[in-house]
C-alpha positions as a printed NumPy array, in Angstrom:
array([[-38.191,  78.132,  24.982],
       [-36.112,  75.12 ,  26.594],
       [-37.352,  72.949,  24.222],
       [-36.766,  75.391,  21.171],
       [-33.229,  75.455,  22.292],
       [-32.706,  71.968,  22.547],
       [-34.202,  71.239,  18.96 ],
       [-31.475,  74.396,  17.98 ],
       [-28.712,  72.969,  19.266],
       [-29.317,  69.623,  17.611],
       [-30.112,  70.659,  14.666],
       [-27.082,  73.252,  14.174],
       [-24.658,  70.6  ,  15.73 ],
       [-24.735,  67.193,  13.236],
       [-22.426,  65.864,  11.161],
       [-24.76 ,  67.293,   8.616],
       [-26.857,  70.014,   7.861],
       [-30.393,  69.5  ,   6.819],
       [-33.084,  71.994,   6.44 ],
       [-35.675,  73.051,   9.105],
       [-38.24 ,  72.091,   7.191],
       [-37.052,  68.473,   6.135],
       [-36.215,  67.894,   9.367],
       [-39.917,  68.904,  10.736],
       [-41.866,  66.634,   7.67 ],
       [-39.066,  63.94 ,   9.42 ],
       [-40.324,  64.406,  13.144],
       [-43.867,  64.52 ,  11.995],
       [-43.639,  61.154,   9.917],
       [-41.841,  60.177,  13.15 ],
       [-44.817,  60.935,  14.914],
       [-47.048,  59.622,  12.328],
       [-45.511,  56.212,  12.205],
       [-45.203,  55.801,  15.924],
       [-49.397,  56.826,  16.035],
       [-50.11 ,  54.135,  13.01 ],
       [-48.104,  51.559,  14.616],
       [-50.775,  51.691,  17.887],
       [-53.777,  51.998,  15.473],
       [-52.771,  48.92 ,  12.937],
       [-50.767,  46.768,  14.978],
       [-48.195,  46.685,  12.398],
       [-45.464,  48.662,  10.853],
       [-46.791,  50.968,   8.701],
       [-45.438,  51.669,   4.934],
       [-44.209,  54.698,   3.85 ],
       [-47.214,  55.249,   1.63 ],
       [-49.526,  55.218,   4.604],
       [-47.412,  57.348,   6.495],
       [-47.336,  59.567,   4.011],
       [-50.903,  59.893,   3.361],
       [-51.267,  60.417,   6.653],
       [-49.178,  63.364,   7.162],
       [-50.321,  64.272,   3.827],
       [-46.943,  65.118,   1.952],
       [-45.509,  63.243,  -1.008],
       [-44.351,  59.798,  -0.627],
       [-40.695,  60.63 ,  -2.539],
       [-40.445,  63.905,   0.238],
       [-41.231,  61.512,   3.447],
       [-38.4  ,  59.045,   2.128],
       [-36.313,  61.488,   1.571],
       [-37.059,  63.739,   4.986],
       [-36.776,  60.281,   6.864],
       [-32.908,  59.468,   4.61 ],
       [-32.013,  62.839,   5.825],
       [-32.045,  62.547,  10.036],
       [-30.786,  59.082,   9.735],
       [-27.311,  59.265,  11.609],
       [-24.188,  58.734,   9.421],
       [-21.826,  55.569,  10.555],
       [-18.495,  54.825,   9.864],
       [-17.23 ,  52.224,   7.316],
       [-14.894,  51.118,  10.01 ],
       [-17.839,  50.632,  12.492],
       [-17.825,  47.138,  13.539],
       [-21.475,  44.676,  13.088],
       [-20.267,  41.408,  13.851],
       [-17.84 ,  39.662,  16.082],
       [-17.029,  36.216,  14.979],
       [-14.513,  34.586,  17.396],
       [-13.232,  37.888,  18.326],
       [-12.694,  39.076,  14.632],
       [-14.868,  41.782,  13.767],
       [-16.954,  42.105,  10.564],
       [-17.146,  45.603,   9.587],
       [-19.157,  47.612,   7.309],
       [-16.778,  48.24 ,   5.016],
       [-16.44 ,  44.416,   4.244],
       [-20.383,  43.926,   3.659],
       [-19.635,  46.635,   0.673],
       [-19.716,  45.283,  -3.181],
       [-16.632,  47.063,  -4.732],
       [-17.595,  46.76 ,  -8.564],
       [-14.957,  48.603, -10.072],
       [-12.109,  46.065,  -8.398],
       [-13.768,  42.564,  -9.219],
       [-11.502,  39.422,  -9.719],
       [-12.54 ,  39.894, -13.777],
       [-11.033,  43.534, -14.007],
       [ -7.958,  42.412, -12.021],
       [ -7.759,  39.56 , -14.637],
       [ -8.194,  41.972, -17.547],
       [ -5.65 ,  44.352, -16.213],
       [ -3.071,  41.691, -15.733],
       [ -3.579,  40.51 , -19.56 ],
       [ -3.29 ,  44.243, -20.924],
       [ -0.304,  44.767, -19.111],
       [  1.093,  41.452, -20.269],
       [  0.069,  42.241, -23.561],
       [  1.145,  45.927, -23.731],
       [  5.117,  44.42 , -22.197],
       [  4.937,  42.349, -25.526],
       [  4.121,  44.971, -27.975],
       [  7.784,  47.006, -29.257],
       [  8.497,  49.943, -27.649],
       [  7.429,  51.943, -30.517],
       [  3.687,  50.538, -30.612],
       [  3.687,  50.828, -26.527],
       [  4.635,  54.288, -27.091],
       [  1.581,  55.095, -29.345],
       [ -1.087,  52.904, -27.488],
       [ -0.009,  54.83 , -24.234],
       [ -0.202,  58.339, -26.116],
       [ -3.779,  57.602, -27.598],
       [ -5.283,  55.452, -25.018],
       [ -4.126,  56.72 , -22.187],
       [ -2.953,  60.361, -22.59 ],
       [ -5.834,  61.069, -24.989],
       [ -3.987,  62.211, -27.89 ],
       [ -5.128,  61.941, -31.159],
       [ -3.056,  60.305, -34.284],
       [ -2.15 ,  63.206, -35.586],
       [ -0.962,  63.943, -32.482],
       [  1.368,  61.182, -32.068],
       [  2.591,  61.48 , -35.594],
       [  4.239,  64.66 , -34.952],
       [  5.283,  64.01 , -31.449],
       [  7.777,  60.376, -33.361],
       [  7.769,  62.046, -36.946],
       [  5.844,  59.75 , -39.317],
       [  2.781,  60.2  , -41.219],
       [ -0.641,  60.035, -39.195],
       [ -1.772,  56.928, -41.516],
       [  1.324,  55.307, -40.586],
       [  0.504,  55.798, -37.059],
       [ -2.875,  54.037, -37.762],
       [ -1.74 ,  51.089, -39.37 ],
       [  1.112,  50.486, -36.101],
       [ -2.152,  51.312, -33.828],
       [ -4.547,  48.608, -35.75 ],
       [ -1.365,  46.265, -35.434],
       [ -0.496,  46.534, -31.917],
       [ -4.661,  46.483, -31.186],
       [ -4.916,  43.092, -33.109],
       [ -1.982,  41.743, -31.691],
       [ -3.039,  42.087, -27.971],
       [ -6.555,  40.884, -28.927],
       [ -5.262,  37.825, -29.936],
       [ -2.669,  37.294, -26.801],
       [ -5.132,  38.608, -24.546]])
């Protein structure tokens, strides 16, 4: 009954809830993996764990992802002359790369060249969504008109850019 409590109070006290079940197929790969480490002399892959247990492989991954214990970004992994290397700096940002800062900087160059009409209809379409029709009625000319500015302004920055 002690022990039942214990197990309770662990499980209904993390920073996130997993299910009963997932978290007994994680204890008993645990277990598994802890009784094929004595028996090969090795670690043991997740296939063999899982065939010993005898549950999917893709359920004992994901039953083992599931108890792992979540960490900060801020949590510090290296200390290199008293600066420390944190998590958060061993993290790949795709989305702000050197090239999309570069390509940012040249649209907004470009765009700062265009006449404030032509800004006006790029920003309406491209970045308020609106359609040319749209923007025709919002300035009062004729939707091909506003097609023949938007092809202008678009060639334009290609070529500064």
């Amino acid at each position: 009954m002690i022990i039942g409590e214990v197990r309770r109070y662990l499980r209904d006290n993390n920073a996130m809830r997993v299910s009963r079940s997932l978290r007994d197929l994680a204890y008993r790969a645990l277990r598994a993996r802890e009784q094929l480490i004595h028996k090969l002399q090795r670690e043991p892959s997740v296939d063999e764990i899982a065939a010993e247990i005898e549950s999917p492989r893709e359920e004992v991954v994901r039953a083992l992802d599931a108890i792992q214990d979540t960490v900060s970004l801020y949590e510090p992994i290296f200390h290199d002359d008293g600066d420390p290397v944190f998590i958060m700096d061993q993290i790949r940002d795709s989305k702000n790369t050197d090239e999309n800062w570069m390509t940012s900087l040249s649209l907004s160059e470009a765009m700062a060249r265009l006449n404030p009409r032509e800004r006006y209809i790029l920003d309406r379409r491209f970045f308020d969504g609106k359609t040319q029709t749209e923007v025709a009625d919002e300035i009062g000319i004729s939707q091909a008109q506003v097609s023949r500015l938007e092809k202008n302004a678009l060639q334009y920055m290609q070529k500064y850019v």
